[in-house]
């Protein structure tokens, strides 16, 4: 449900409080991270497999990027940098705590297959009609972009490039999931859908 909420709800759905945008994804990340921290098990590490080098590198990069944007743009960039930290560090920590073993990874990739199937259905409808039905939720242009006479469907993503990138990066994950016989029907559907998204 977490991945479905993060990926299927358009970023146009947000609360605007004191000149700060609280996108649905940020609200979901903050709420589930708070719940995860408050219900932390007494035994075992908070992060799956404990804190590792990659965790340190990611956190260093995120803090460096936020600090550099504040140094370059001054005080107005503080709110933007805080939003970036919620999105990146909050999301990173959330998934590091929730995905704890190989079965969790397989389930997450299976959810990406479901998102690919939903995205393909919306995008094919958009190509047929020229209108994005997800725009009814807000935050996405209703009329489909046309470049050089070709329709560029975006589905529930902010832009057609993001939709294609999602499909392209999901495809290798679906190929990896093929090694587990349990999810093969989802692998086939997700692979075909991700290729159609691209």
mmCIF file of C-alpha atoms in Angstrom:
data_model
loop_
_atom_site.group_PDB
_atom_site.id
_atom_site.type_symbol
_atom_site.label_atom_id
_atom_site.label_comp_id
_atom_site.label_asym_id
_atom_site.label_seq_id
_atom_site.Cartn_x
_atom_site.Cartn_y
_atom_site.Cartn_z
ATOM 1 C CA UNK A 1 0.000 0.000 0.000
ATOM 2 C CA UNK A 2 2.876 2.387 0.734
ATOM 3 C CA UNK A 3 4.406 2.028 -2.722
ATOM 4 C CA UNK A 4 1.016 2.247 -4.411
ATOM 5 C CA UNK A 5 0.274 5.470 -2.551
ATOM 6 C CA UNK A 6 3.662 6.986 -3.290
ATOM 7 C CA UNK A 7 3.635 6.110 -6.986
ATOM 8 C CA UNK A 8 -0.018 6.401 -8.002
ATOM 9 C CA UNK A 9 -1.065 9.630 -6.272
ATOM 10 C CA UNK A 10 -0.099 12.673 -8.391
ATOM 11 C CA UNK A 11 2.207 15.208 -6.762
ATOM 12 C CA UNK A 12 -0.393 17.882 -7.425
ATOM 13 C CA UNK A 13 -2.234 16.574 -4.384
ATOM 14 C CA UNK A 14 -0.661 18.594 -1.572
ATOM 15 C CA UNK A 15 -1.231 20.831 1.424
ATOM 16 C CA UNK A 16 0.172 24.354 1.284
ATOM 17 C CA UNK A 17 1.102 25.440 4.809
ATOM 18 C CA UNK A 18 3.204 28.524 5.608
ATOM 19 C CA UNK A 19 4.686 28.647 2.087
ATOM 20 C CA UNK A 20 5.641 24.965 2.258
ATOM 21 C CA UNK A 21 4.216 22.249 0.028
ATOM 22 C CA UNK A 22 3.363 19.040 1.834
ATOM 23 C CA UNK A 23 2.898 16.656 -1.066
ATOM 24 C CA UNK A 24 0.954 13.476 -0.450
ATOM 25 C CA UNK A 25 4.172 11.486 -0.736
ATOM 26 C CA UNK A 26 5.788 13.623 1.996
ATOM 27 C CA UNK A 27 2.809 13.197 4.290
ATOM 28 C CA UNK A 28 2.841 9.428 3.729
ATOM 29 C CA UNK A 29 6.604 9.190 4.346
ATOM 30 C CA UNK A 30 6.448 11.297 7.518
ATOM 31 C CA UNK A 31 3.417 9.449 8.913
ATOM 32 C CA UNK A 32 4.733 5.938 8.265
ATOM 33 C CA UNK A 33 8.254 6.838 9.392
ATOM 34 C CA UNK A 34 6.841 8.223 12.663
ATOM 35 C CA UNK A 35 4.777 5.066 13.101
ATOM 36 C CA UNK A 36 7.778 2.871 12.313
ATOM 37 C CA UNK A 37 9.978 4.716 14.814
ATOM 38 C CA UNK A 38 7.326 4.612 17.552
ATOM 39 C CA UNK A 39 6.716 0.870 17.110
ATOM 40 C CA UNK A 40 10.377 -0.055 16.762
ATOM 41 C CA UNK A 41 11.118 -3.598 17.907
ATOM 42 C CA UNK A 42 13.187 -3.855 21.083
ATOM 43 C CA UNK A 43 15.632 -6.324 19.559
ATOM 44 C CA UNK A 44 17.534 -6.071 16.314
ATOM 45 C CA UNK A 45 18.787 -3.029 14.399
ATOM 46 C CA UNK A 46 16.398 -0.275 13.341
ATOM 47 C CA UNK A 47 17.765 -0.378 9.797
ATOM 48 C CA UNK A 48 17.769 -3.771 8.136
ATOM 49 C CA UNK A 49 21.268 -5.275 8.540
ATOM 50 C CA UNK A 50 22.373 -2.213 10.546
ATOM 51 C CA UNK A 51 24.059 1.015 9.421
ATOM 52 C CA UNK A 52 26.452 0.401 6.525
ATOM 53 C CA UNK A 53 28.809 2.348 4.257
ATOM 54 C CA UNK A 54 26.119 2.942 1.607
ATOM 55 C CA UNK A 55 23.870 4.489 4.265
ATOM 56 C CA UNK A 56 26.639 6.890 5.236
ATOM 57 C CA UNK A 57 27.369 7.782 1.607
ATOM 58 C CA UNK A 58 23.702 8.425 0.838
ATOM 59 C CA UNK A 59 23.158 10.568 3.940
ATOM 60 C CA UNK A 60 26.362 12.534 3.235
ATOM 61 C CA UNK A 61 25.237 13.194 -0.346
ATOM 62 C CA UNK A 62 21.743 14.314 0.734
ATOM 63 C CA UNK A 63 23.046 16.676 3.432
ATOM 64 C CA UNK A 64 25.717 18.032 1.074
ATOM 65 C CA UNK A 65 23.121 18.748 -1.608
ATOM 66 C CA UNK A 66 20.797 20.490 0.845
ATOM 67 C CA UNK A 67 23.603 22.612 2.338
ATOM 68 C CA UNK A 68 24.960 23.564 -1.089
ATOM 69 C CA UNK A 69 21.532 24.678 -2.310
ATOM 70 C CA UNK A 70 21.139 26.877 0.789
ATOM 71 C CA UNK A 71 24.621 28.350 0.322
ATOM 72 C CA UNK A 72 23.931 29.084 -3.356
ATOM 73 C CA UNK A 73 20.405 30.484 -3.067
ATOM 74 C CA UNK A 74 20.294 31.806 0.495
ATOM 75 C CA UNK A 75 17.384 31.790 2.933
ATOM 76 C CA UNK A 76 14.600 31.141 0.349
ATOM 77 C CA UNK A 77 16.173 27.734 -0.373
ATOM 78 C CA UNK A 78 15.788 26.524 3.228
ATOM 79 C CA UNK A 79 12.189 25.349 2.761
ATOM 80 C CA UNK A 80 13.089 23.653 -0.522
ATOM 81 C CA UNK A 81 16.094 21.943 1.097
ATOM 82 C CA UNK A 82 13.925 20.713 3.991
ATOM 83 C CA UNK A 83 11.430 19.283 1.509
ATOM 84 C CA UNK A 84 14.247 17.570 -0.353
ATOM 85 C CA UNK A 85 15.546 16.057 2.907
ATOM 86 C CA UNK A 86 12.084 14.755 3.816
ATOM 87 C CA UNK A 87 11.717 13.186 0.376
ATOM 88 C CA UNK A 88 15.187 11.705 0.071
ATOM 89 C CA UNK A 89 16.378 10.926 3.603
ATOM 90 C CA UNK A 90 12.887 10.192 4.959
ATOM 91 C CA UNK A 91 12.068 7.900 2.046
ATOM 92 C CA UNK A 92 15.469 6.211 2.234
ATOM 93 C CA UNK A 93 15.177 5.514 5.958
ATOM 94 C CA UNK A 94 11.593 4.353 5.556
ATOM 95 C CA UNK A 95 12.462 1.739 2.955
ATOM 96 C CA UNK A 96 15.624 0.715 4.811
ATOM 97 C CA UNK A 97 13.467 -0.095 7.833
ATOM 98 C CA UNK A 98 10.582 -1.759 5.971
ATOM 99 C CA UNK A 99 12.463 -3.855 3.407
ATOM 100 C CA UNK A 100 14.326 -6.327 5.591
ATOM 101 C CA UNK A 101 14.877 -9.470 3.507
ATOM 102 C CA UNK A 102 14.734 -10.939 -0.006
ATOM 103 C CA UNK A 103 10.987 -11.629 0.234
ATOM 104 C CA UNK A 104 10.337 -7.955 0.973
ATOM 105 C CA UNK A 105 12.367 -6.991 -2.099
ATOM 106 C CA UNK A 106 10.382 -9.449 -4.227
ATOM 107 C CA UNK A 107 7.089 -8.037 -2.925
ATOM 108 C CA UNK A 108 8.245 -4.478 -3.656
ATOM 109 C CA UNK A 109 9.189 -5.391 -7.234
ATOM 110 C CA UNK A 110 5.815 -7.115 -7.629
ATOM 111 C CA UNK A 111 4.135 -3.852 -6.589
ATOM 112 C CA UNK A 112 6.189 -2.071 -9.248
ATOM 113 C CA UNK A 113 4.665 -4.523 -11.744
ATOM 114 C CA UNK A 114 1.187 -3.523 -10.566
ATOM 115 C CA UNK A 115 2.121 0.153 -10.953
ATOM 116 C CA UNK A 116 3.452 -0.566 -14.461
ATOM 117 C CA UNK A 117 0.198 -2.270 -15.427
ATOM 118 C CA UNK A 118 -1.870 0.640 -14.073
ATOM 119 C CA UNK A 119 0.436 3.184 -15.714
ATOM 120 C CA UNK A 120 0.246 1.439 -19.059
ATOM 121 C CA UNK A 121 -3.560 1.334 -18.956
ATOM 122 C CA UNK A 122 -3.752 5.062 -18.180
ATOM 123 C CA UNK A 123 -1.122 5.952 -20.785
ATOM 124 C CA UNK A 124 -2.762 3.875 -23.550
ATOM 125 C CA UNK A 125 -6.062 5.604 -22.801
ATOM 126 C CA UNK A 126 -4.248 8.938 -22.923
ATOM 127 C CA UNK A 127 -2.758 8.102 -26.320
ATOM 128 C CA UNK A 128 -6.210 7.141 -27.606
ATOM 129 C CA UNK A 129 -8.121 10.160 -26.271
ATOM 130 C CA UNK A 130 -5.459 12.870 -25.979
ATOM 131 C CA UNK A 131 -6.502 13.522 -22.361
ATOM 132 C CA UNK A 132 -4.978 12.280 -19.130
ATOM 133 C CA UNK A 133 -7.760 10.985 -16.845
ATOM 134 C CA UNK A 134 -5.439 11.283 -13.836
ATOM 135 C CA UNK A 135 -5.602 15.067 -14.345
ATOM 136 C CA UNK A 136 -9.041 14.932 -12.728
ATOM 137 C CA UNK A 137 -7.194 14.474 -9.415
ATOM 138 C CA UNK A 138 -5.212 17.672 -10.006
ATOM 139 C CA UNK A 139 -1.575 18.568 -10.459
ATOM 140 C CA UNK A 140 -1.222 17.131 -13.957
ATOM 141 C CA UNK A 141 -2.064 18.809 -17.249
ATOM 142 C CA UNK A 142 -5.286 17.425 -18.698
ATOM 143 C CA UNK A 143 -4.265 17.802 -22.336
ATOM 144 C CA UNK A 144 -1.496 15.506 -23.470
ATOM 145 C CA UNK A 145 1.737 17.081 -24.678
ATOM 146 C CA UNK A 146 2.448 16.750 -28.388
ATOM 147 C CA UNK A 147 5.990 17.045 -29.721
ATOM 148 C CA UNK A 148 6.799 16.871 -33.440
ATOM 149 C CA UNK A 149 3.318 15.556 -34.128
ATOM 150 C CA UNK A 150 3.612 12.675 -31.622
ATOM 151 C CA UNK A 151 1.535 12.332 -28.481
ATOM 152 C CA UNK A 152 3.618 11.969 -25.306
ATOM 153 C CA UNK A 153 1.572 10.202 -22.651
ATOM 154 C CA UNK A 154 2.552 10.699 -19.011
ATOM 155 C CA UNK A 155 -0.095 8.813 -17.017
ATOM 156 C CA UNK A 156 0.118 9.625 -13.312
ATOM 157 C CA UNK A 157 3.698 10.915 -13.600
ATOM 158 C CA UNK A 158 4.585 14.617 -13.764
ATOM 159 C CA UNK A 159 6.098 14.291 -17.236
ATOM 160 C CA UNK A 160 6.337 11.789 -20.084
ATOM 161 C CA UNK A 161 10.096 11.410 -19.502
ATOM 162 C CA UNK A 162 9.466 10.282 -15.916
ATOM 163 C CA UNK A 163 6.910 7.736 -17.105
ATOM 164 C CA UNK A 164 9.360 6.298 -19.636
ATOM 165 C CA UNK A 165 12.176 6.306 -17.090
ATOM 166 C CA UNK A 166 10.010 4.403 -14.605
ATOM 167 C CA UNK A 167 9.226 1.775 -17.248
ATOM 168 C CA UNK A 168 12.869 1.496 -18.343
ATOM 169 C CA UNK A 169 14.280 1.128 -14.828
ATOM 170 C CA UNK A 170 11.569 -1.305 -13.739
ATOM 171 C CA UNK A 171 12.170 -3.720 -16.611
ATOM 172 C CA UNK A 172 15.505 -5.143 -15.304
ATOM 173 C CA UNK A 173 13.910 -5.633 -11.887
ATOM 174 C CA UNK A 174 11.160 -7.691 -13.481
ATOM 175 C CA UNK A 175 13.773 -9.813 -15.254
ATOM 176 C CA UNK A 176 15.468 -10.402 -11.897
ATOM 177 C CA UNK A 177 12.118 -11.392 -10.373
ATOM 178 C CA UNK A 178 11.796 -14.104 -13.057
ATOM 179 C CA UNK A 179 14.183 -16.233 -10.985
ATOM 180 C CA UNK A 180 11.399 -16.771 -8.439
ATOM 181 C CA UNK A 181 8.673 -19.023 -9.836
ATOM 182 C CA UNK A 182 6.056 -17.602 -7.475
ATOM 183 C CA UNK A 183 5.811 -14.222 -9.227
ATOM 184 C CA UNK A 184 6.191 -15.220 -12.885
ATOM 185 C CA UNK A 185 2.729 -14.072 -14.006
ATOM 186 C CA UNK A 186 3.407 -10.641 -12.491
ATOM 187 C CA UNK A 187 6.832 -10.609 -14.146
ATOM 188 C CA UNK A 188 5.356 -11.160 -17.601
ATOM 189 C CA UNK A 189 2.610 -8.575 -17.126
ATOM 190 C CA UNK A 190 5.019 -6.067 -15.591
ATOM 191 C CA UNK A 191 7.661 -6.566 -18.292
ATOM 192 C CA UNK A 192 5.194 -6.067 -21.138
ATOM 193 C CA UNK A 193 3.686 -3.054 -19.364
ATOM 194 C CA UNK A 194 7.053 -1.443 -18.644
ATOM 195 C CA UNK A 195 8.080 -1.815 -22.299
ATOM 196 C CA UNK A 196 4.795 -0.243 -23.407
ATOM 197 C CA UNK A 197 5.372 2.651 -20.992
ATOM 198 C CA UNK A 198 8.752 3.315 -22.607
#
